[in-house]
XYZ file of N, CA and C in Angstrom:
744
model
N 23.804 -29.630 2.203
C 24.324 -28.496 2.897
C 23.220 -27.765 3.558
N 23.350 -27.409 4.794
C 22.291 -26.733 5.538
C 22.354 -25.203 5.101
N 21.183 -24.707 4.787
C 21.038 -23.314 4.281
C 20.797 -22.322 5.445
N 21.391 -21.144 5.453
C 21.310 -20.313 6.568
C 19.903 -19.678 6.743
N 19.564 -19.578 8.006
C 18.327 -18.795 8.348
C 18.604 -17.645 9.230
N 19.968 -17.366 9.346
C 20.283 -16.194 10.188
C 19.816 -14.838 9.499
N 19.621 -13.822 10.378
C 19.116 -12.551 9.764
C 19.740 -11.396 10.684
N 20.140 -10.322 10.107
C 20.571 -9.181 10.781
C 19.444 -8.096 10.583
N 18.977 -7.617 11.677
C 17.881 -6.676 11.630
C 18.330 -5.223 11.710
N 18.034 -4.442 10.874
C 18.239 -2.978 10.930
C 16.917 -2.241 10.770
N 16.513 -1.465 11.821
C 15.209 -0.744 11.710
C 15.487 0.698 11.644
N 15.037 1.463 10.684
C 15.120 2.867 10.600
C 14.036 3.534 11.295
N 14.256 4.460 12.219
C 13.148 5.163 12.852
C 12.198 5.805 11.936
N 10.882 5.894 12.154
C 9.969 6.548 11.369
C 10.271 8.093 11.259
N 9.699 8.823 10.332
C 10.045 10.162 10.119
C 9.931 11.056 11.421
N 8.862 10.788 12.209
C 8.661 11.644 13.311
C 9.663 11.372 14.430
N 10.497 10.326 14.325
C 11.499 10.083 15.378
C 12.905 10.337 14.802
N 12.952 10.861 13.572
C 14.332 11.038 12.994
C 14.674 12.562 12.998
N 15.937 12.829 12.693
C 16.411 14.178 12.693
C 16.655 14.690 11.257
N 15.932 14.100 10.351
C 15.951 14.594 8.969
C 16.801 13.779 8.022
N 17.551 12.745 8.483
C 18.350 11.872 7.568
C 17.478 10.966 6.838
N 17.741 10.759 5.589
C 16.940 9.820 4.719
C 17.685 8.506 4.604
N 17.021 7.366 4.883
C 17.623 6.111 4.738
C 18.102 5.922 3.245
N 19.212 5.276 2.994
C 19.696 5.072 1.702
C 19.220 3.805 0.974
N 18.501 2.982 1.770
C 18.187 1.652 1.207
C 16.822 1.690 0.376
N 16.140 2.805 0.463
C 14.744 2.826 -0.154
C 14.713 4.176 -0.916
N 14.710 3.912 -2.232
C 14.593 5.105 -3.267
C 13.606 4.709 -4.211
N 13.187 5.733 -5.074
C 12.276 5.468 -6.099
C 12.693 4.415 -7.076
N 13.915 4.218 -7.273
C 14.391 3.268 -8.217
C 14.185 1.822 -7.782
N 13.927 1.688 -6.354
C 13.661 0.351 -5.800
C 12.275 -0.029 -5.787
N 11.323 0.799 -6.276
C 9.940 0.538 -6.162
C 9.509 -0.910 -6.573
N 9.980 -1.461 -7.670
C 9.412 -2.709 -8.181
C 9.532 -3.884 -7.177
N 10.628 -3.858 -6.362
C 10.734 -4.997 -5.444
C 9.614 -5.156 -4.445
N 8.877 -4.061 -4.151
C 7.850 -4.164 -3.156
C 6.619 -4.729 -3.727
N 6.395 -4.767 -5.138
C 5.199 -5.230 -5.679
C 4.954 -6.708 -5.495
N 3.693 -7.190 -5.600
C 3.299 -8.568 -5.400
C 2.578 -8.759 -4.147
N 2.386 -9.910 -3.802
C 1.474 -10.313 -2.681
C 2.344 -10.670 -1.415
N 1.997 -10.043 -0.306
C 2.627 -10.253 1.024
C 1.628 -10.829 1.972
N 1.958 -11.680 2.855
C 1.248 -12.042 4.022
C 1.296 -10.987 5.159
N 0.275 -10.552 5.661
C 0.325 -9.697 6.850
C 0.364 -10.531 8.082
N 1.439 -10.807 8.578
C 1.612 -11.881 9.652
C 1.653 -11.242 11.031
N 1.889 -9.977 11.241
C 1.879 -9.394 12.538
C 1.365 -7.931 12.420
N 0.767 -7.537 13.558
C 0.141 -6.158 13.463
C -0.037 -5.682 14.931
N -0.003 -4.340 15.138
C -0.315 -3.838 16.426
C -1.781 -3.322 16.490
N -2.436 -3.416 15.385
C -3.887 -2.978 15.292
C -4.805 -4.129 15.826
N -5.491 -3.929 16.950
C -6.374 -5.041 17.386
C -7.519 -5.279 16.467
N -8.043 -4.349 15.688
C -9.076 -4.615 14.695
C -8.623 -5.583 13.648
N -7.298 -5.674 13.292
C -6.797 -6.553 12.303
C -6.758 -7.996 12.840
N -6.796 -8.114 14.235
C -6.696 -9.505 14.761
C -8.034 -10.056 15.204
N -9.100 -9.375 14.956
C -10.428 -9.835 15.396
C -11.199 -10.456 14.211
N -11.576 -11.737 14.252
C -12.351 -12.378 13.239
C -11.749 -12.577 11.934
N -10.449 -12.377 11.825
C -9.695 -12.479 10.529
C -8.681 -13.591 10.567
N -8.419 -14.141 9.403
C -7.197 -15.078 9.194
C -6.698 -14.913 7.844
N -5.454 -15.273 7.732
C -4.799 -15.316 6.435
C -4.893 -13.959 5.640
N -4.520 -12.955 6.383
C -4.634 -11.611 5.810
C -3.477 -11.433 4.744
N -3.733 -10.849 3.648
C -2.720 -10.515 2.630
C -2.891 -9.077 2.262
N -1.789 -8.579 1.658
C -1.865 -7.298 0.946
C -1.106 -7.447 -0.333
N -1.691 -6.992 -1.408
C -1.193 -7.078 -2.742
C -0.850 -5.717 -3.233
N 0.367 -5.459 -3.655
C 0.795 -4.138 -4.080
C 1.142 -4.211 -5.594
N 0.606 -3.250 -6.349
C 0.781 -3.231 -7.878
C 1.321 -1.796 -8.129
N 2.409 -1.763 -8.940
C 2.968 -0.558 -9.385
C 2.177 0.012 -10.551
N 1.607 1.222 -10.434
C 0.857 1.810 -11.558
C 1.771 3.019 -12.047
N 2.222 2.915 -13.311
C 3.028 3.925 -13.825
C 2.250 5.191 -14.168
N 2.827 6.391 -13.957
C 2.139 7.706 -14.156
C 1.853 7.863 -15.657
N 0.768 8.636 -15.890
C 0.398 8.895 -17.361
C 0.918 10.200 -17.848
N 1.450 11.025 -16.895
C 1.962 12.324 -17.309
C 0.897 13.174 -17.892
N -0.409 12.908 -17.570
C -1.491 13.784 -18.144
C -2.540 13.663 -17.112
N -3.436 14.636 -17.193
C -4.619 14.789 -16.286
C -5.871 14.645 -17.139
N -6.875 13.850 -16.702
C -8.098 13.702 -17.502
C -8.867 14.915 -17.605
N -9.619 15.012 -18.723
C -10.361 16.276 -18.987
C -11.302 16.663 -17.926
N -11.897 15.695 -17.174
C -12.788 15.965 -16.170
C -12.245 16.293 -14.801
N -10.953 16.408 -14.742
C -10.321 16.606 -13.429
C -10.379 18.034 -13.020
N -10.643 18.989 -13.915
C -10.608 20.356 -13.505
C -11.795 20.674 -12.610
N -11.400 21.236 -11.416
C -12.406 21.527 -10.490
C -12.742 20.409 -9.598
N -12.033 19.193 -9.742
C -12.388 18.090 -8.947
C -11.781 18.192 -7.527
N -12.335 17.536 -6.495
C -11.780 17.650 -5.274
C -10.835 16.481 -4.979
N -10.633 15.659 -6.017
C -9.705 14.535 -5.874
C -8.265 15.044 -5.666
N -7.524 14.213 -4.735
C -6.180 14.520 -4.571
C -5.243 13.602 -5.389
N -5.821 12.916 -6.369
C -5.029 11.995 -7.069
C -4.092 12.825 -8.024
N -2.906 12.304 -8.282
C -1.865 12.874 -9.039
C -1.439 11.963 -10.115
N -2.255 11.879 -11.261
C -2.015 10.880 -12.312
C -0.692 10.862 -12.998
N 0.074 12.023 -12.933
C 1.369 12.083 -13.552
C 2.428 11.293 -12.766
N 2.181 10.930 -11.493
C 3.122 10.259 -10.675
C 2.870 8.737 -10.609
N 4.008 8.014 -10.505
C 3.875 6.619 -10.275
C 3.204 6.413 -8.895
N 2.433 5.442 -8.753
C 1.765 5.096 -7.530
C 1.725 3.578 -7.226
N 1.456 3.228 -6.035
C 1.218 1.833 -5.655
C -0.255 1.657 -5.305
N -0.822 0.604 -5.920
C -2.177 0.270 -5.566
C -2.146 -0.855 -4.560
N -2.616 -0.628 -3.361
C -2.597 -1.620 -2.316
C -4.047 -2.162 -2.097
N -4.139 -3.479 -2.147
C -5.356 -4.197 -1.949
C -5.267 -5.148 -0.798
N -5.956 -5.030 0.246
C -5.989 -5.927 1.335
C -7.064 -6.998 1.228
N -6.769 -8.157 1.749
C -7.869 -9.239 1.643
C -7.538 -10.203 2.878
N -8.686 -10.986 3.183
C -8.475 -11.934 4.345
C -9.628 -12.926 4.213
N -9.586 -13.964 5.077
C -10.685 -14.848 5.239
C -11.264 -14.637 6.632
N -12.607 -14.756 6.882
C -13.073 -14.789 8.241
C -12.883 -16.160 8.857
N -13.230 -16.293 10.084
C -12.858 -17.451 10.868
C -13.711 -18.616 10.445
N -14.854 -18.463 9.744
C -15.784 -19.486 9.473
C -16.080 -19.710 8.077
N -15.289 -19.044 7.198
C -15.558 -19.286 5.757
C -14.304 -19.221 4.894
N -14.339 -19.992 3.931
C -13.130 -19.971 3.016
C -13.125 -18.878 1.935
N -14.209 -18.087 1.918
C -14.359 -17.006 0.900
C -13.270 -15.947 1.185
N -12.762 -15.376 0.146
C -11.737 -14.283 0.305
C -12.537 -12.955 0.360
N -12.292 -12.126 1.316
C -12.943 -10.905 1.526
C -11.891 -9.845 1.124
N -12.270 -8.920 0.191
C -11.475 -7.796 -0.104
C -11.829 -6.632 0.781
N -10.895 -6.077 1.334
C -11.111 -4.892 2.218
C -11.278 -3.622 1.490
N -10.749 -3.470 0.343
C -10.766 -2.293 -0.459
C -9.321 -1.989 -0.959
N -9.314 -0.881 -1.735
C -7.919 -0.579 -2.366
C -7.546 0.835 -1.965
N -6.204 1.060 -1.883
C -5.680 2.313 -1.446
C -4.607 2.683 -2.510
N -4.658 3.992 -2.826
C -3.608 4.568 -3.732
C -2.517 5.212 -2.871
N -1.304 4.844 -3.133
C -0.185 5.303 -2.327
C 0.840 5.950 -3.331
N 1.367 7.109 -2.975
C 2.454 7.750 -3.817
C 3.729 7.710 -2.997
N 4.745 7.542 -3.789
C 6.035 7.616 -3.255
C 6.215 8.995 -2.608
N 6.619 9.134 -1.386
C 6.632 10.440 -0.793
C 8.009 11.040 -0.932
N 8.056 12.276 -0.629
C 9.273 13.059 -0.814
C 10.427 12.637 -0.017
N 10.220 11.829 0.985
C 11.236 11.374 1.951
C 12.046 10.098 1.317
N 11.349 9.553 0.262
C 11.898 8.398 -0.423
C 12.201 7.221 0.475
N 11.319 7.025 1.499
C 11.448 5.794 2.263
C 10.035 5.109 2.497
N 9.061 5.673 1.801
C 7.753 4.988 1.951
C 6.721 5.634 1.035
N 5.430 5.546 1.366
C 4.391 6.012 0.478
C 3.553 6.934 1.364
N 2.794 7.727 0.708
C 1.853 8.701 1.319
C 0.438 8.441 0.674
N -0.558 8.165 1.591
C -1.875 8.134 1.221
C -2.567 9.480 1.527
N -2.966 10.253 0.582
C -3.508 11.533 0.739
C -5.008 11.454 1.201
N -5.303 11.906 2.308
C -6.717 11.876 2.835
C -7.410 13.198 2.859
N -6.727 14.265 2.419
C -7.301 15.531 2.346
C -6.202 16.605 2.232
N -6.538 17.902 2.195
C -5.521 18.935 2.079
C -4.548 18.992 3.141
N -4.906 18.528 4.363
C -3.960 18.646 5.526
C -3.587 17.239 6.092
N -4.523 16.488 6.398
C -4.255 15.129 6.963
C -3.827 14.156 5.873
N -2.857 13.382 6.140
C -2.410 12.290 5.202
C -1.905 11.179 6.064
N -1.884 10.052 5.434
C -1.396 8.845 6.076
C -0.105 8.404 5.364
N 0.926 8.270 6.173
C 2.253 7.876 5.578
C 2.547 6.428 5.873
N 2.750 5.639 4.921
C 3.231 4.205 5.042
C 4.653 4.188 4.866
N 5.442 4.054 5.988
C 6.845 4.081 5.932
C 7.450 2.655 6.081
N 8.352 2.385 5.132
C 9.101 1.099 5.174
C 10.316 1.392 6.159
N 10.258 0.826 7.375
C 11.284 1.059 8.327
C 12.318 -0.027 8.393
N 12.002 -1.234 7.859
C 12.909 -2.283 7.771
C 12.519 -3.244 6.654
N 13.440 -3.891 6.018
C 13.255 -4.915 5.105
C 14.452 -5.760 4.848
N 14.267 -6.980 4.471
C 15.416 -7.863 4.221
C 14.970 -9.239 3.952
N 15.859 -10.205 4.061
C 15.579 -11.587 3.846
C 16.133 -12.378 5.055
N 15.429 -13.410 5.341
C 15.921 -14.272 6.515
C 16.852 -15.427 5.925
N 18.069 -15.199 6.173
C 19.087 -16.164 5.672
C 20.297 -15.393 5.066
N 21.503 -15.923 5.221
C 22.739 -15.298 4.769
C 23.331 -16.144 3.588
N 23.818 -15.518 2.591
C 24.363 -16.124 1.415
C 25.828 -16.406 1.649
N 26.308 -17.546 1.172
C 27.695 -17.769 1.203
C 28.397 -16.886 0.099
N 29.728 -16.777 0.165
C 30.447 -15.931 -0.690
C 30.265 -16.271 -2.188
N 30.078 -17.581 -2.430
C 30.005 -17.932 -3.817
C 28.495 -17.991 -4.328
N 27.665 -17.467 -3.600
C 26.185 -17.342 -3.929
C 25.901 -15.909 -4.460
N 25.074 -15.838 -5.508
C 24.735 -14.509 -6.067
C 23.239 -14.387 -6.175
N 22.673 -13.428 -5.564
C 21.264 -13.098 -5.692
C 21.068 -12.075 -6.906
N 20.410 -12.486 -7.940
C 20.286 -11.611 -9.130
C 18.966 -10.974 -9.039
N 18.180 -11.178 -7.997
C 16.810 -10.555 -7.888
C 15.705 -11.172 -8.599
N 15.907 -12.370 -9.206
C 14.973 -13.044 -10.022
C 14.261 -14.134 -9.197
N 14.634 -14.299 -7.917
C 14.080 -15.453 -7.126
C 14.951 -16.617 -7.179
N 16.026 -16.582 -7.902
C 17.065 -17.669 -7.926
C 18.275 -17.198 -7.432
N 19.107 -18.154 -6.783
C 20.444 -17.919 -6.268
C 21.397 -18.695 -7.235
N 22.402 -18.000 -7.818
C 23.296 -18.551 -8.857
C 24.650 -18.671 -8.209
N 25.290 -19.927 -8.432
C 26.638 -20.073 -7.974
C 27.719 -19.707 -8.946
N 28.982 -19.856 -8.668
C 30.051 -19.386 -9.618
C 30.020 -20.220 -10.922
N 29.441 -21.483 -10.856
C 29.476 -22.300 -12.091
C 28.246 -22.012 -12.940
N 27.318 -21.070 -12.450
C 26.165 -20.739 -13.265
C 24.940 -21.598 -12.844
N 25.095 -22.580 -11.956
C 24.004 -23.360 -11.468
C 23.052 -22.574 -10.633
N 21.841 -22.738 -10.809
C 20.816 -21.946 -10.029
C 19.941 -22.803 -9.210
N 19.498 -22.243 -8.053
C 18.550 -22.959 -7.147
C 17.572 -21.864 -6.684
N 16.311 -22.278 -6.426
C 15.339 -21.287 -5.841
C 15.864 -20.636 -4.595
N 15.618 -19.318 -4.455
C 15.954 -18.582 -3.240
C 15.071 -19.152 -2.103
N 15.738 -19.660 -1.054
C 14.993 -20.330 0.024
C 14.594 -19.283 1.092
N 15.051 -18.098 1.001
C 14.950 -17.143 2.026
C 13.556 -16.405 2.020
N 13.000 -16.064 3.176
C 11.883 -15.343 3.359
C 12.206 -13.879 3.102
N 11.394 -13.155 2.349
C 11.483 -11.686 2.268
C 10.536 -11.118 3.362
N 10.902 -9.977 4.031
C 10.068 -9.445 4.892
C 10.134 -7.887 4.840
N 9.107 -7.219 5.258
C 8.958 -5.779 5.285
C 8.331 -5.376 6.582
N 8.878 -4.407 7.320
C 8.310 -3.842 8.527
C 7.815 -2.440 8.077
N 6.499 -2.242 8.306
C 5.832 -0.951 7.849
C 5.251 -0.258 9.078
N 5.526 1.066 9.068
C 4.853 1.949 10.053
C 3.816 2.820 9.318
N 2.593 2.774 9.858
C 1.517 3.514 9.191
C 1.143 4.609 10.178
N 1.416 5.860 9.888
C 1.049 6.953 10.828
C 0.372 8.071 10.116
N -0.435 8.785 10.907
C -1.203 9.902 10.457
C -0.309 11.178 10.682
N -0.207 12.080 9.660
C 0.623 13.251 9.826
C -0.309 14.442 9.587
N -0.101 15.397 10.306
C -0.803 16.731 10.180
C 0.164 17.731 9.517
N -0.126 18.240 8.343
C 0.733 19.051 7.624
C 2.085 18.414 7.254
N 2.098 17.065 7.172
C 3.317 16.354 6.881
C 4.428 16.473 7.860
N 4.170 17.058 9.032
C 5.197 17.316 10.054
C 4.888 16.687 11.345
N 3.727 16.795 11.889
C 3.381 16.418 13.177
C 2.729 15.071 13.154
N 3.205 14.053 13.898
C 2.630 12.756 14.003
C 1.410 12.821 14.878
N 0.293 12.322 14.346
C -1.051 12.396 15.136
C -1.444 11.011 15.448
N -1.554 10.670 16.720
C -1.917 9.392 17.201
C -0.657 8.425 17.179
N -0.800 7.168 17.557
C 0.322 6.268 17.684
C 0.598 5.437 16.490
N -0.358 5.438 15.491
C -0.152 4.647 14.252
C -0.186 3.210 14.463
N 0.291 2.517 13.429
C 0.263 1.014 13.398
C 1.536 0.429 12.889
N 2.015 -0.581 13.381
C 3.190 -1.348 12.869
C 2.712 -2.651 12.276
N 3.195 -3.025 11.100
C 2.892 -4.337 10.519
C 4.161 -4.966 10.007
N 4.117 -6.326 10.044
C 5.172 -7.078 9.380
C 4.492 -7.804 8.190
N 5.125 -7.594 7.031
C 4.627 -8.335 5.819
C 5.700 -9.351 5.473
N 5.261 -10.512 5.140
C 6.203 -11.678 4.940
C 5.866 -12.366 3.628
N 6.792 -12.435 2.794
C 6.633 -13.207 1.527
C 7.208 -14.551 1.742
N 6.360 -15.491 2.112
C 6.832 -16.859 2.540
C 7.766 -17.514 1.574
N 8.847 -18.043 2.072
C 9.698 -18.827 1.267
C 9.210 -20.260 1.383
N 9.916 -21.231 0.628
C 9.499 -22.663 0.737
C 9.316 -23.209 2.125
N 10.085 -22.582 3.111
C 9.993 -23.152 4.491
C 8.908 -22.588 5.280
N 8.117 -21.641 4.791
C 7.012 -21.125 5.496
C 7.359 -19.731 6.004
N 6.550 -19.233 7.101
C 6.735 -17.857 7.562
C 8.075 -17.687 8.304
N 8.240 -16.407 8.635
C 9.501 -16.081 9.463
C 9.481 -16.825 10.738
N 10.699 -17.187 11.180
C 10.937 -17.901 12.387
C 10.533 -16.883 13.571
N 10.115 -17.452 14.636
C 9.808 -16.585 15.817
C 11.072 -15.836 16.369
N 12.202 -16.412 16.216
C 13.418 -15.739 16.569
C 13.576 -14.463 15.818
N 13.314 -14.507 14.474
C 13.547 -13.343 13.633
C 12.425 -12.200 14.060
N 11.214 -12.734 14.275
C 10.193 -11.749 14.744
C 10.496 -11.132 15.985
N 11.100 -11.836 16.882
C 11.503 -11.262 18.305
C 12.635 -10.231 18.042
N 13.534 -10.520 17.134
C 14.542 -9.512 16.880
C 14.015 -8.223 16.362
N 12.984 -8.386 15.431
C 12.310 -7.194 14.959
C 11.631 -6.411 16.039
N 10.907 -7.136 16.862
C 10.184 -6.484 18.033
C 11.176 -5.778 19.006
N 12.309 -6.327 19.281
C 13.256 -5.685 20.204
C 13.865 -4.537 19.498
N 14.112 -4.566 18.212
C 14.716 -3.379 17.570
C 13.699 -2.267 17.458
N 12.409 -2.636 17.360
C 11.391 -1.538 17.292
C 11.274 -0.946 18.668
N 11.286 -1.711 19.693
C 11.144 -1.233 21.018
C 12.303 -0.246 21.364
N 13.527 -0.630 20.816
C 14.714 0.278 21.114
C 14.512 1.574 20.447
N 13.762 1.724 19.458
C 13.524 3.099 18.788
C 12.708 4.012 19.705
N 12.009 3.447 20.648
C 11.058 4.328 21.435
C 11.749 5.147 22.450
N 13.036 5.356 22.399
C 13.650 6.143 23.425
C 13.219 7.593 23.397
N 12.839 8.079 22.079
C 12.385 9.378 21.937
C 10.972 9.561 22.015
N 10.206 8.456 22.022
C 8.732 8.510 21.981
C 8.286 7.294 22.746
N 7.696 7.517 23.953
C 7.157 6.441 24.781
C 5.981 5.730 24.076
N 5.209 6.417 23.301
C 4.128 5.849 22.643
C 4.602 4.757 21.658
N 5.613 5.127 20.957
C 6.148 4.138 19.984
C 6.649 2.851 20.623
N 7.333 3.014 21.706
C 7.820 1.959 22.425
C 6.710 0.958 22.952
N 5.661 1.640 23.414
C 4.445 0.797 23.841
C 3.781 0.112 22.664
N 3.768 0.913 21.516
C 3.168 0.280 20.360
C 3.934 -0.958 19.860
N 5.225 -0.857 19.886
C 6.050 -2.078 19.447
C 5.729 -3.292 20.385
N 5.513 -3.048 21.683
C 5.243 -4.115 22.567
C 3.982 -4.866 22.176
N 2.979 -4.176 21.463
C 1.725 -4.833 21.162
C 1.770 -5.567 19.843
N 2.927 -5.717 19.160
C 2.982 -6.344 17.891
C 2.682 -7.864 18.150
N 1.556 -8.298 17.556
C 1.052 -9.665 17.736
C 0.977 -10.399 16.469
N 1.130 -11.720 16.533
C 0.976 -12.589 15.347
C -0.584 -12.690 14.965
N -0.792 -12.568 13.647
C -2.103 -12.710 13.090
C -2.439 -14.214 12.964
N -3.738 -14.455 12.899
C -4.130 -15.894 12.660
C -3.792 -16.320 11.266
N -3.077 -17.484 11.183
C -2.750 -18.037 9.881
C -3.044 -19.557 9.881
N -3.504 -20.046 8.787
C -3.711 -21.545 8.635
C -3.527 -21.825 7.198
N -3.895 -22.973 6.757
C -3.746 -23.445 5.363
C -4.852 -23.049 4.508
N -5.775 -22.151 4.870
C -6.938 -21.808 4.080
C -6.633 -21.254 2.733
N -5.433 -20.693 2.545
C -5.110 -20.073 1.244
C -3.748 -20.675 0.754
N -3.670 -21.961 1.072
C -2.326 -22.603 0.665
C -2.177 -22.781 -0.787
N -3.237 -22.893 -1.535
C -3.140 -23.061 -2.941
C -2.514 -21.815 -3.609
N -2.762 -20.626 -3.053
C -2.216 -19.407 -3.613
C -0.675 -19.467 -3.390
N -0.116 -19.964 -2.167
C 1.224 -19.999 -1.850
C 1.916 -21.099 -2.787
N 1.213 -22.169 -2.863
C 1.803 -23.273 -3.756
C 2.045 -22.805 -5.230
N 1.042 -22.039 -5.731
C 1.164 -21.521 -7.117
C 2.321 -20.555 -7.209
N 2.582 -19.759 -6.245
C 3.710 -18.832 -6.317
C 5.016 -19.528 -6.209
N 5.118 -20.495 -5.331
C 6.414 -21.268 -5.212
C 6.670 -22.075 -6.443
N 5.586 -22.600 -7.149
C 5.827 -23.376 -8.350
C 6.349 -22.406 -9.462
N 6.047 -21.108 -9.253
C 6.454 -20.185 -10.338
C 8.011 -19.881 -10.325
N 8.656 -20.283 -9.217
C 10.101 -20.095 -9.116
C 10.828 -20.640 -10.366
């Protein structure tokens, strides 16, 4: 039986393009699904496309401690240890080496809009990572059940690995006072490859067109969406993908 690769794309406008409505699909209770390793397959940031290949981002959920360390008094740190946070670590290979380069790590807090994360860069300026679209490439039949474990179960209880690619579309923008968008920001597509490999180009084009359609209120955003380009990818980190697929 041929398995579906069709996908319906719904993109929520980022905060600065909305009228205050909060998307219902992303709340704090859904945090765990974002954790793990994702391929950064597309980006509008030209610096991410120069001299790099096989970019990844690994997200880990760090539960809050509900306490503050004794040396925190008087500190200039904006860390809030009582809150759950996401630790984001980026990595890549350069064009001429198989070595894995870690870019560094970023602490992200679930923001009050409940649709993304906030990286605090100071008392006024902060960077908001907004999840504006997410889903899987492929449609399930009526008799298929996705229990969230990476397996698809049918009515008889028989299970098979989920063949669908998971994807996330992220808008990273700088906010001034959490209200005013400063600069044009960056759009990225994160892809958790299924057994069949990365997202199909048809799916990426649907995402690109949906992003461009959001730009009616902001010409900068429409132009930004047009610059969404595929990152360099090859088999340099294939062993990591094979290990993850074997874990199904």
